[in-house]
Amino acid sequence: MMSKKGILVVSFGTSYPDALIKNIQAIEEAVGNAFPGLTLRRAFTSRMIIKKLKERDGVRIDTVSEALESFLDDGFTDLIVQPTHIINGTENDRMLADLAAFQNRFHSIRVGNPLLTDQSDYHVLIDALTGEFSGLGDDEFLVFMGHGTEHHANAVYPALDYMLKAGGYENIYIGTVEGYPDLRLVKELVRKKAPKKVLLAPLMIVAGDHARNDMAGDDADSWKNEFLREGYEVSCILKGLGEYEEVRKLFTEHAKKSCEIV
């Protein structure tokens, strides 16, 4: 039987068209360019976002299972699956469970790692982030908003923060919306240093709903307004991790390492 290989890039998803293009599509293109000649397709894990895109825009995005069925229908025998997840958390676990149900229906399914898996991945991300904000002044603090989770993979966020401090970046902090460290703790830590200005940026693949509302929104409990009430000047940078070339390269490397195809 002749083999037919394809690539599936799996993302949580976003309902913001500009964020989709700048982040998810940019990662997909980077991964696809590393495997010329192979068919690349997209899947989202968020059924809420899939539903919203269909109802609002008439755009249909496959779930992981639907994408796998479409590959089978078109005669594909071997797949490379690359998630754009940051951590090996709940969304990645769900994706792996979906893939496991199809394992015996393909000749092979090779899966790349999420962004932060090996220790070397942390260093690549830290270099990318600190390079982007290399002009940070002594009286400026940079706070990244991660998503956070009850999953044990949330340990990635405090580990990343610890590594930043170990690298001498005393004015960069990692916080999360739904995990640890939370905003209350980050505010306490920043308060002790009393900077003049706080910059807020998402530690998420896309600068989507969390970044635009929870971080930079006008609601009283947004991170922007929480820090404004603390008396700092506040600036919000709406740039998702998918916009960083080093991040796109890292996902591409993960995809390459998952298989013998180079």
XYZ file of N, CA and C in Angstrom:
786
model
N 0.847 -1.199 0.000
C 0.000 0.000 0.000
C 0.880 1.246 0.000
N 0.560 2.160 -0.870
C 1.357 3.381 -1.000
C 1.017 4.354 0.140
N 2.052 4.931 0.740
C 1.814 5.848 1.856
C 1.429 7.238 1.346
N 0.627 7.904 2.135
C 0.216 9.279 1.839
C 0.262 10.039 3.151
N 1.139 11.040 3.226
C 1.419 11.719 4.489
C 0.768 13.106 4.546
N 0.308 13.454 5.735
C -0.285 14.774 5.949
C 0.112 15.341 7.299
N -0.186 16.618 7.492
C 0.114 17.309 8.748
C -1.163 17.933 9.288
N -1.406 17.745 10.571
C -2.525 18.393 11.244
C -1.969 19.298 12.333
N -2.284 20.592 12.248
C -1.881 21.529 13.297
C -3.103 21.795 14.172
N -2.967 21.500 15.459
C -4.083 21.575 16.392
C -3.899 22.769 17.330
N -4.907 23.640 17.370
C -4.882 24.814 18.234
C -6.131 24.857 19.096
N -6.055 25.560 20.212
C -7.261 25.803 21.008
C -8.255 26.574 20.149
N -7.746 27.606 19.456
C -8.576 28.378 18.553
C -8.743 29.814 19.006
N -9.295 30.636 18.135
C -9.623 32.025 18.457
C -10.761 32.478 17.566
N -11.572 33.386 18.086
C -12.677 33.928 17.293
C -12.319 35.282 16.694
N -11.068 35.735 16.917
C -10.606 37.012 16.373
C -9.859 36.758 15.064
N -10.413 37.204 13.916
C -9.789 36.916 12.616
C -8.344 37.402 12.503
N -8.051 38.596 13.051
C -6.687 39.113 12.947
C -5.715 38.284 13.779
N -6.159 37.842 14.948
C -5.312 36.996 15.798
C -5.088 35.637 15.152
N -6.099 35.145 14.462
C -5.972 33.868 13.752
C -4.872 33.952 12.700
N -4.892 35.030 11.927
C -3.913 35.195 10.846
C -2.501 35.408 11.408
N -2.375 36.299 12.384
C -1.058 36.672 12.909
C -0.398 35.572 13.722
N -1.199 34.708 14.323
C -0.655 33.732 15.256
C -0.821 32.288 14.793
N -2.058 31.810 14.745
C -2.279 30.408 14.394
C -1.887 30.127 12.951
N -2.368 30.957 12.031
C -2.024 30.739 10.622
C -0.527 30.873 10.396
N 0.104 31.807 11.100
C 1.554 31.997 10.961
C 2.319 30.752 11.407
N 1.874 30.126 12.500
C 2.504 28.890 12.966
C 2.272 27.772 11.965
N 1.037 27.660 11.472
C 0.710 26.632 10.487
C 1.595 26.747 9.250
N 1.779 27.976 8.790
C 2.605 28.190 7.593
C 4.055 27.821 7.858
N 4.555 28.161 9.053
C 5.941 27.824 9.394
C 6.131 26.306 9.431
N 5.180 25.604 10.052
C 5.260 24.142 10.117
C 5.130 23.547 8.721
N 4.178 24.054 7.947
C 3.971 23.551 6.585
C 5.190 23.744 5.701
N 5.864 24.875 5.851
C 7.058 25.154 5.032
C 8.203 24.191 5.339
N 8.179 23.613 6.536
C 9.232 22.657 6.908
C 8.991 21.282 6.293
N 7.777 21.071 5.781
C 7.416 19.789 5.176
C 6.797 20.020 3.796
N 7.599 20.526 2.860
C 7.055 20.849 1.534
C 6.455 19.619 0.863
N 5.325 19.836 0.235
C 4.679 18.747 -0.486
C 3.654 17.977 0.318
N 3.634 18.194 1.646
C 2.664 17.499 2.483
C 1.419 18.366 2.677
N 0.260 17.738 2.679
C -1.002 18.441 2.887
C -1.149 18.808 4.358
N -1.423 20.088 4.621
C -1.589 20.563 5.992
C -3.036 20.975 6.229
N -3.572 20.544 7.358
C -4.933 20.916 7.729
C -4.979 21.426 9.161
N -6.092 22.065 9.497
C -6.258 22.742 10.796
C -7.356 22.083 11.605
N -7.155 22.030 12.922
C -8.214 21.621 13.840
C -8.143 22.497 15.090
N -9.304 22.776 15.688
C -9.393 23.488 16.965
C -9.906 22.520 18.026
N -9.487 22.735 19.262
C -10.004 21.916 20.357
C -11.175 22.589 21.066
N -11.355 23.890 20.903
C -12.445 24.593 21.570
C -13.728 24.499 20.750
N -14.665 23.701 21.243
C -15.941 23.578 20.539
C -16.738 24.881 20.598
N -16.536 25.668 21.648
C -17.216 26.956 21.765
C -16.776 27.906 20.649
N -15.472 27.936 20.375
C -14.959 28.797 19.314
C -15.387 28.270 17.946
N -15.349 26.949 17.756
C -15.799 26.346 16.494
C -17.253 26.734 16.221
N -18.098 26.654 17.263
C -19.519 26.996 17.139
C -19.697 28.479 16.805
N -18.933 29.331 17.478
C -19.047 30.775 17.262
C -18.647 31.152 15.840
N -17.556 30.577 15.343
C -17.092 30.890 13.991
C -18.107 30.442 12.941
N -18.729 29.310 13.182
C -19.733 28.796 12.235
C -20.970 29.682 12.215
N -21.460 30.066 13.410
C -22.683 30.857 13.507
C -22.460 32.312 13.084
N -21.320 32.877 13.460
C -21.067 34.292 13.186
C -20.543 34.538 11.785
N -19.607 33.680 11.352
C -18.899 33.935 10.090
C -19.191 32.922 8.996
N -19.900 31.849 9.345
C -20.121 30.797 8.359
C -18.851 30.023 8.039
N -17.885 30.076 8.960
C -16.600 29.396 8.772
C -16.612 28.078 9.538
N -16.277 26.992 8.856
C -16.269 25.680 9.492
C -14.837 25.250 9.812
N -14.600 24.964 11.088
C -13.308 24.453 11.536
C -13.527 23.059 12.115
N -12.676 22.117 11.753
C -12.794 20.751 12.249
C -12.366 20.628 13.699
N -13.018 19.714 14.426
C -12.454 19.212 15.671
C -11.314 18.264 15.292
N -10.564 17.809 16.274
C -9.475 16.869 15.986
C -10.025 15.604 15.335
N -11.088 15.066 15.888
C -11.666 13.823 15.350
C -12.190 14.012 13.929
N -12.834 15.142 13.679
C -13.344 15.424 12.335
C -12.199 15.543 11.328
N -11.116 16.186 11.747
C -9.959 16.332 10.852
C -9.347 14.971 10.534
N -9.261 14.118 11.538
C -8.701 12.784 11.320
C -9.582 11.966 10.376
N -10.887 12.068 10.534
C -11.803 11.380 9.622
C -11.637 11.868 8.190
N -11.430 13.187 8.039
C -11.264 13.741 6.685
C -9.968 13.249 6.045
N -8.923 13.115 6.853
C -7.677 12.564 6.327
C -7.885 11.112 5.872
N -8.594 10.345 6.678
C -8.873 8.953 6.317
C -9.706 8.871 5.036
N -10.723 9.718 4.955
C -11.588 9.726 3.773
C -10.798 10.017 2.499
N -9.725 10.810 2.649
C -8.922 11.190 1.484
C -7.714 10.280 1.273
N -7.686 9.169 2.001
C -6.675 8.147 1.743
C -5.322 8.365 2.389
N -5.247 9.229 3.399
C -3.969 9.456 4.079
C -3.654 8.288 5.009
N -2.387 7.922 5.051
C -1.959 6.773 5.850
C -1.079 7.158 7.037
N -0.379 8.275 6.921
C 0.571 8.690 7.959
C 0.375 10.173 8.264
N 0.337 10.491 9.566
C 0.116 11.878 9.964
C 1.195 12.379 10.919
N 1.518 13.656 10.760
C 2.274 14.398 11.761
C 1.268 15.338 12.403
N 1.158 15.300 13.715
C 0.237 16.188 14.428
C 1.053 17.116 15.310
N 0.905 18.416 15.087
C 1.636 19.394 15.887
C 0.653 20.319 16.602
N 0.581 20.235 17.931
C -0.264 21.178 18.665
C 0.415 22.532 18.808
N -0.383 23.587 18.918
C 0.161 24.910 19.220
C -0.086 25.259 20.691
N -0.341 24.238 21.497
C -0.546 24.467 22.928
C 0.780 24.870 23.580
N 0.693 25.663 24.639
C 1.892 26.097 25.348
C 2.382 25.017 26.306
N 1.431 24.387 27.005
C 1.799 23.396 28.020
C 1.155 22.046 27.717
N 1.665 21.024 28.383
C 1.099 19.674 28.290
C -0.075 19.559 29.258
N -1.092 20.388 29.044
C -2.208 20.492 29.967
C -3.467 19.805 29.468
N -4.607 20.323 29.913
C -5.897 19.699 29.631
C -6.192 19.612 28.140
N -5.965 20.706 27.411
C -6.272 20.699 25.979
C -5.399 19.685 25.234
N -4.139 19.609 25.628
C -3.243 18.652 24.983
C -3.632 17.219 25.333
N -4.049 17.004 26.582
C -4.509 15.671 26.991
C -5.719 15.235 26.169
N -6.646 16.166 25.950
C -7.837 15.855 25.158
C -7.457 15.517 23.726
N -6.520 16.268 23.182
C -6.061 16.000 21.823
C -5.448 14.602 21.728
N -4.615 14.264 22.702
C -3.966 12.947 22.692
C -4.988 11.824 22.809
N -6.040 12.061 23.593
C -7.100 11.052 23.713
C -7.826 10.871 22.385
N -8.087 11.975 21.696
C -8.726 11.894 20.375
C -7.837 11.134 19.387
N -6.538 11.409 19.432
C -5.608 10.739 18.525
C -5.522 9.245 18.825
N -5.559 8.908 20.095
C -5.445 7.498 20.491
C -6.581 6.665 19.909
N -7.756 7.279 19.773
C -8.916 6.561 19.231
C -8.748 6.225 17.745
N -7.814 6.920 17.079
C -7.584 6.702 15.651
C -6.273 5.979 15.368
N -5.512 5.671 16.419
C -4.159 5.140 16.239
C -4.112 3.925 15.314
N -5.081 3.027 15.452
C -5.074 1.793 14.662
C -5.635 1.967 13.256
N -6.124 3.165 12.959
C -6.713 3.397 11.636
C -5.724 4.051 10.668
N -4.598 4.487 11.196
C -3.513 5.031 10.372
C -2.301 4.120 10.499
N -1.438 4.183 9.513
C -0.173 3.453 9.616
C 0.675 4.052 10.734
N 0.671 5.394 10.818
C 1.402 6.059 11.902
C 0.808 7.431 12.174
N 0.824 7.813 13.449
C 0.499 9.183 13.866
C 1.633 9.631 14.770
N 2.385 10.608 14.317
C 3.522 11.111 15.097
C 3.157 12.491 15.636
N 3.379 12.689 16.929
C 2.881 13.888 17.603
C 4.035 14.736 18.133
N 4.048 16.002 17.766
C 5.042 16.934 18.268
C 4.669 17.447 19.652
N 5.637 17.934 20.388
C 5.413 18.438 21.740
C 4.801 19.827 21.746
N 4.069 20.182 22.809
C 3.665 21.577 23.009
C 4.891 22.477 23.146
N 4.651 23.772 23.213
C 5.743 24.754 23.199
C 6.750 24.514 24.319
N 6.273 24.409 25.546
C 7.166 24.279 26.698
C 7.114 22.858 27.238
N 8.040 22.037 26.786
C 8.102 20.638 27.189
C 9.458 20.313 27.813
N 10.525 20.516 27.056
C 11.877 20.294 27.579
C 12.439 21.590 28.157
N 13.440 21.464 29.010
C 14.036 22.656 29.627
C 14.598 23.608 28.579
N 15.123 23.051 27.493
C 15.671 23.901 26.435
C 14.592 24.787 25.819
N 13.340 24.317 25.817
C 12.233 25.115 25.282
C 12.046 26.396 26.089
N 12.193 26.292 27.406
C 12.041 27.453 28.275
C 13.078 28.522 27.905
N 14.304 28.084 27.661
C 15.361 29.040 27.330
C 15.093 29.739 26.003
N 14.568 28.988 25.046
C 14.228 29.601 23.752
C 13.161 30.676 23.938
N 12.116 30.365 24.727
C 11.050 31.337 24.942
C 11.548 32.548 25.721
N 12.354 32.311 26.742
C 12.891 33.428 27.525
C 13.738 34.338 26.642
N 14.556 33.757 25.785
C 15.370 34.571 24.865
C 14.480 35.399 23.935
N 13.400 34.793 23.466
C 12.484 35.505 22.562
C 11.803 36.664 23.280
N 11.324 36.418 24.485
C 10.590 37.447 25.230
C 11.510 38.576 25.679
N 12.665 38.220 26.215
C 13.583 39.262 26.696
C 14.193 40.029 25.525
N 14.331 39.372 24.391
C 14.806 40.077 23.203
C 13.797 41.089 22.703
N 12.534 40.702 22.754
C 11.458 41.600 22.324
C 11.380 42.840 23.209
N 11.648 42.666 24.502
C 11.519 43.771 25.458
C 12.880 44.154 26.038
N 13.886 44.156 25.191
C 15.257 44.445 25.645
C 15.424 45.895 26.092
N 14.512 46.759 25.691
C 14.635 48.177 26.046
C 13.938 48.553 27.340
N 13.564 47.562 28.139
C 12.851 47.807 29.390
C 13.700 48.649 30.338
N 13.120 49.752 30.818
C 13.856 50.647 31.705
C 13.898 50.159 33.134
N 14.770 50.763 33.950
C 14.913 50.358 35.345
C 13.646 50.609 36.145
N 12.854 51.605 35.740
C 11.624 51.927 36.460
C 10.387 51.340 35.783
N 10.606 50.331 34.913
C 9.512 49.667 34.219
C 9.485 48.178 34.577
N 8.294 47.661 34.787
C 8.113 46.234 35.038
C 7.244 45.645 33.930
N 7.603 44.446 33.516
C 6.854 43.733 32.489
C 6.159 42.540 33.132
N 4.846 42.465 32.963
C 4.059 41.370 33.523
C 3.389 40.613 32.382
N 3.688 39.329 32.286
C 3.057 38.483 31.280
C 1.842 37.785 31.880
N 0.757 37.774 31.116
C -0.457 37.073 31.524
C -0.533 35.718 30.831
N -0.356 34.642 31.605
C -0.585 33.306 31.094
C -2.006 32.882 31.407
N -2.445 31.792 30.812
C -3.812 31.340 31.064
C -3.931 30.705 32.445
N -3.072 29.734 32.713
C -3.131 29.026 33.982
C -4.188 27.933 33.954
N -4.049 26.963 34.852
C -4.923 25.799 34.851
C -4.835 25.080 36.182
N -5.850 24.271 36.503
C -5.778 23.415 37.683
C -4.944 22.164 37.404
N -4.657 21.922 36.145
C -3.828 20.780 35.725
C -2.420 20.946 36.311
N -1.783 19.816 36.614
C -0.435 19.895 37.216
C 0.581 20.568 36.289
N 0.274 20.631 34.989
C 1.184 21.297 34.050
C 1.263 22.801 34.295
N 0.402 23.335 35.176
C 0.490 24.755 35.544
C 1.867 25.088 36.122
N 2.601 24.083 36.598
C 3.946 24.294 37.163
C 4.883 24.984 36.175
N 4.541 24.941 34.896
C 5.339 25.621 33.871
C 5.463 27.114 34.187
N 4.385 27.734 34.653
C 4.391 29.192 34.831
C 5.309 29.662 35.959
N 5.218 29.101 37.169
C 6.188 29.503 38.193
C 7.618 29.108 37.833
N 7.790 27.986 37.113
C 9.136 27.591 36.691
C 9.722 28.621 35.732
N 8.896 29.095 34.798
C 9.356 30.102 33.839
C 9.734 31.391 34.567
N 8.917 31.770 35.545
C 9.203 32.976 36.319
C 10.514 32.815 37.087
N 10.712 31.644 37.677
C 11.935 31.366 38.444
C 13.165 31.456 37.530
N 13.044 30.912 36.323
C 14.162 30.933 35.385
C 14.471 32.351 34.913
N 13.454 33.180 34.785
C 13.679 34.591 34.432
C 14.489 35.278 35.526
N 14.106 35.040 36.783
C 14.832 35.662 37.894
C 16.262 35.129 37.966
N 16.430 33.840 37.737
C 17.768 33.240 37.754
C 18.639 33.811 36.644
N 18.002 34.240 35.563
C 18.728 34.840 34.444
C 18.992 36.327 34.618
N 18.581 36.874 35.760
C 18.847 38.279 36.052
C 17.730 39.233 35.646
N 16.586 38.686 35.228
C 15.476 39.547 34.797
C 14.541 39.787 35.982
N 14.976 40.690 36.863
C 14.247 40.946 38.105
C 12.976 41.759 37.894
N 12.843 42.381 36.719
C 11.666 43.229 36.485
C 10.689 42.616 35.479
N 10.731 41.284 35.350
C 9.757 40.573 34.511
C 9.066 39.517 35.367
N 7.747 39.541 35.343
C 6.963 38.598 36.147
C 5.970 37.832 35.282
N 5.689 36.616 35.705
C 4.683 35.781 35.053
C 3.493 35.652 35.986
N 2.295 35.951 35.482
C 1.064 35.732 36.228
C 0.110 34.906 35.390
N -0.974 34.443 36.002
C -1.958 33.657 35.261
C -3.376 34.110 35.606
N -4.289 33.842 34.686
C -5.696 34.169 34.898
C -6.360 33.124 35.786
N -6.034 31.858 35.569
C -6.754 30.774 36.239
C -5.842 29.800 36.991
N -4.615 30.219 37.297
C -3.690 29.326 37.984
C -2.804 30.091 38.949
N -1.583 29.606 39.100
C -0.593 30.216 39.988
C 0.668 30.501 39.189
N 1.268 31.673 39.368
C 0.931 32.775 40.267
C -0.300 33.545 39.770
N -1.129 34.019 40.689
C -2.296 34.794 40.290
C -1.990 36.284 40.353
N -2.969 37.085 39.932
C -2.762 38.535 39.864
C -2.483 39.132 41.241
N -3.159 38.636 42.267
C -2.951 39.175 43.611
C -1.491 39.059 44.022
N -0.892 37.894 43.784
C 0.507 37.691 44.153
C 1.419 38.576 43.307
N 1.162 38.656 42.024
C 2.014 39.473 41.156
C 1.956 40.939 41.579
N 0.772 41.414 41.925
C 0.645 42.809 42.374
C 1.465 43.054 43.642
N 1.442 42.092 44.560
C 2.225 42.226 45.794
C 3.716 42.306 45.495
N 4.178 41.462 44.592
C 5.603 41.434 44.247
C 6.035 42.720 43.556
N 5.185 43.212 42.649
C 5.503 44.453 41.934
C 5.487 45.631 42.909
N 4.526 45.615 43.841
C 4.392 46.711 44.810
C 5.672 46.899 45.616
N 6.332 45.800 45.940
C 7.569 45.865 46.732
C 8.678 46.599 45.978
N 8.645 46.545 44.651
C 9.688 47.170 43.835
C 9.330 48.607 43.448
N 8.033 48.943 43.513
C 7.537 50.294 43.249
C 8.051 50.892 41.935
N 7.820 50.239 40.799
C 8.217 50.832 39.526
C 7.303 51.988 39.142
N 7.708 52.739 38.161
C 6.882 53.850 37.675
C 5.836 53.342 36.684
N 6.241 52.361 35.867
C 5.375 51.908 34.779
C 5.297 50.389 34.747
N 4.122 49.873 34.394
C 3.925 48.437 34.217
C 3.460 48.177 32.795
N 4.166 47.287 32.120
C 3.756 46.836 30.793
C 3.099 45.472 30.936
N 1.986 45.285 30.266
C 1.264 44.014 30.305
C 1.283 43.385 28.921
N 1.576 42.075 28.867
C 1.616 41.357 27.588
C 1.101 39.935 27.791
N 0.443 39.357 26.788
C -0.067 37.993 26.938
C 1.021 36.938 26.770
N 0.983 35.940 27.638
C 1.816 34.749 27.464
C 0.894 33.653 26.939
N 0.314 33.938 25.796
C -0.653 33.058 25.160
C -0.366 33.038 23.661
N -0.761 31.973 22.988
C -0.463 31.854 21.566
C -1.093 32.990 20.783
N -2.329 33.364 21.127
C -2.992 34.474 20.450
C -3.311 35.575 21.451
N -3.310 36.812 20.960
C -3.805 37.927 21.765
C -5.302 38.024 21.495
N -6.054 37.124 22.132
C -7.480 37.012 21.874
C -8.313 37.545 23.020
N -9.322 36.768 23.428
C -10.301 37.237 24.401
C -9.676 37.574 25.747
N -8.825 36.693 26.273
C -8.202 36.961 27.573
C -7.342 38.218 27.517
N -6.552 38.350 26.452
C -5.650 39.496 26.341
C -6.429 40.800 26.184
N -7.482 40.769 25.374
C -8.209 42.010 25.062
C -9.194 42.407 26.149
N -9.681 41.418 26.902
C -10.670 41.725 27.936
C -10.106 41.588 29.344
N -9.633 40.401 29.711
C -9.105 40.209 31.065
C -7.851 41.036 31.319
N -7.028 41.214 30.311
C -5.784 41.964 30.489
C -5.965 43.449 30.179
N -6.411 43.765 28.978
C -6.409 45.153 28.502
C -7.798 45.780 28.451
N -8.815 45.078 28.967
C -10.187 45.569 28.865
C -10.497 46.732 29.795
N -11.715 47.257 29.651
C -12.139 48.418 30.438
C -12.885 48.048 31.713
N -13.161 46.766 31.920
C -13.837 46.357 33.152
C -12.956 46.661 34.360
N -13.612 46.891 35.485
C -12.890 47.282 36.703
C -11.852 46.257 37.134
N -12.141 44.967 36.861
C -11.219 43.922 37.326
C -10.216 43.480 36.268
N -10.096 44.213 35.167
C -9.057 43.879 34.182
C -7.690 44.144 34.794
N -6.691 43.430 34.304
C -5.341 43.630 34.837
C -4.883 45.068 34.632
N -5.247 45.646 33.515
C -4.875 47.050 33.241
C -5.395 47.958 34.349
N -6.678 47.839 34.669
C -7.263 48.724 35.678
C -6.806 48.378 37.083
N -6.531 47.106 37.331
C -5.989 46.723 38.642
C -4.647 47.412 38.895
N -3.803 47.459 37.879
C -2.492 48.105 38.043
C -2.605 49.630 38.010
N -3.563 50.154 37.239
C -3.780 51.604 37.252
C -4.178 52.072 38.652
N -5.020 51.309 39.337
C -5.439 51.662 40.698
C -4.280 51.605 41.687
N -3.250 50.831 41.323
C -2.050 50.768 42.171
C -1.180 52.008 41.991
N -1.517 52.838 40.995
C -0.806 54.089 40.789
C 0.279 54.065 39.736
N 0.358 52.988 38.954
C 1.381 52.894 37.909
C 0.850 53.438 36.586
N 1.769 53.868 35.750
C 1.443 54.029 34.337
C 1.334 52.612 33.759
N 0.368 52.384 32.881
C 0.166 51.040 32.345
C 0.077 51.071 30.822
N 0.826 50.170 30.180
C 0.727 49.977 28.732
C 0.436 48.514 28.456
N -0.417 48.243 27.473
C -0.761 46.878 27.100
C -0.233 46.562 25.709
N 0.459 45.450 25.586
C 1.005 45.008 24.300
C 0.213 43.793 23.842
N -0.579 43.966 22.799
C -1.436 42.874 22.315
C -0.711 42.107 21.211
N 0.255 41.321 21.637
C 1.036 40.508 20.706
C 1.069 39.074 21.213
N 0.454 38.154 20.459
C 0.445 36.754 20.848
C 1.785 36.095 20.577
N 2.027 34.969 21.229
C 3.305 34.274 21.062
C 3.505 33.777 19.629
N 2.405 33.526 18.914
C 2.518 33.091 17.519
C 3.152 34.116 16.612
N 3.230 35.370 17.074
C 3.855 36.430 16.285
C 5.371 36.461 16.452
N 5.898 35.673 17.385
C 7.344 35.640 17.605
C 7.963 34.572 16.691
N 8.929 34.981 15.902
C 9.570 34.047 14.970
C 10.181 32.855 15.703
N 10.794 33.117 16.868
C 11.448 32.044 17.620
C 10.437 31.001 18.093
N 9.236 31.450 18.407
C 8.179 30.524 18.839
C 7.734 29.658 17.669
N 7.556 30.272 16.511
C 7.166 29.503 15.320
C 8.237 28.477 14.968
N 9.497 28.876 15.105
C 10.605 27.949 14.826
C 10.595 26.779 15.804
N 10.268 27.057 17.068
C 10.273 26.007 18.083
C 9.176 24.978 17.806
N 7.997 25.444 17.417
C 6.939 24.506 17.041
C 7.370 23.660 15.840
N 8.024 24.295 14.899
C 8.508 23.575 13.716
C 9.519 22.503 14.099
N 10.425 22.847 15.032
C 11.411 21.874 15.497
C 10.737 20.700 16.201
N 9.704 21.000 16.982
C 8.975 19.930 17.662
C 8.337 18.980 16.640
N 7.785 19.559 15.571
C 7.176 18.726 14.532
C 8.219 17.851 13.855
N 9.381 18.429 13.578
C 10.458 17.670 12.924
C 10.948 16.528 13.806
N 11.075 16.824 15.111
C 11.593 15.804 16.023
C 10.630 14.633 16.198
N 9.370 14.852 15.862
C 8.376 13.800 16.063
C 8.473 12.701 15.016
N 9.265 12.920 13.986
C 9.287 11.956 12.897
C 10.629 11.973 12.163
N 10.789 11.073 11.210
C 12.039 10.994 10.449
C 12.044 11.940 9.265
N 10.881 12.501 8.922
C 10.803 13.403 7.762
C 11.448 14.718 8.148
N 12.373 15.199 7.317
C 13.031 16.476 7.600
C 12.951 17.352 6.372
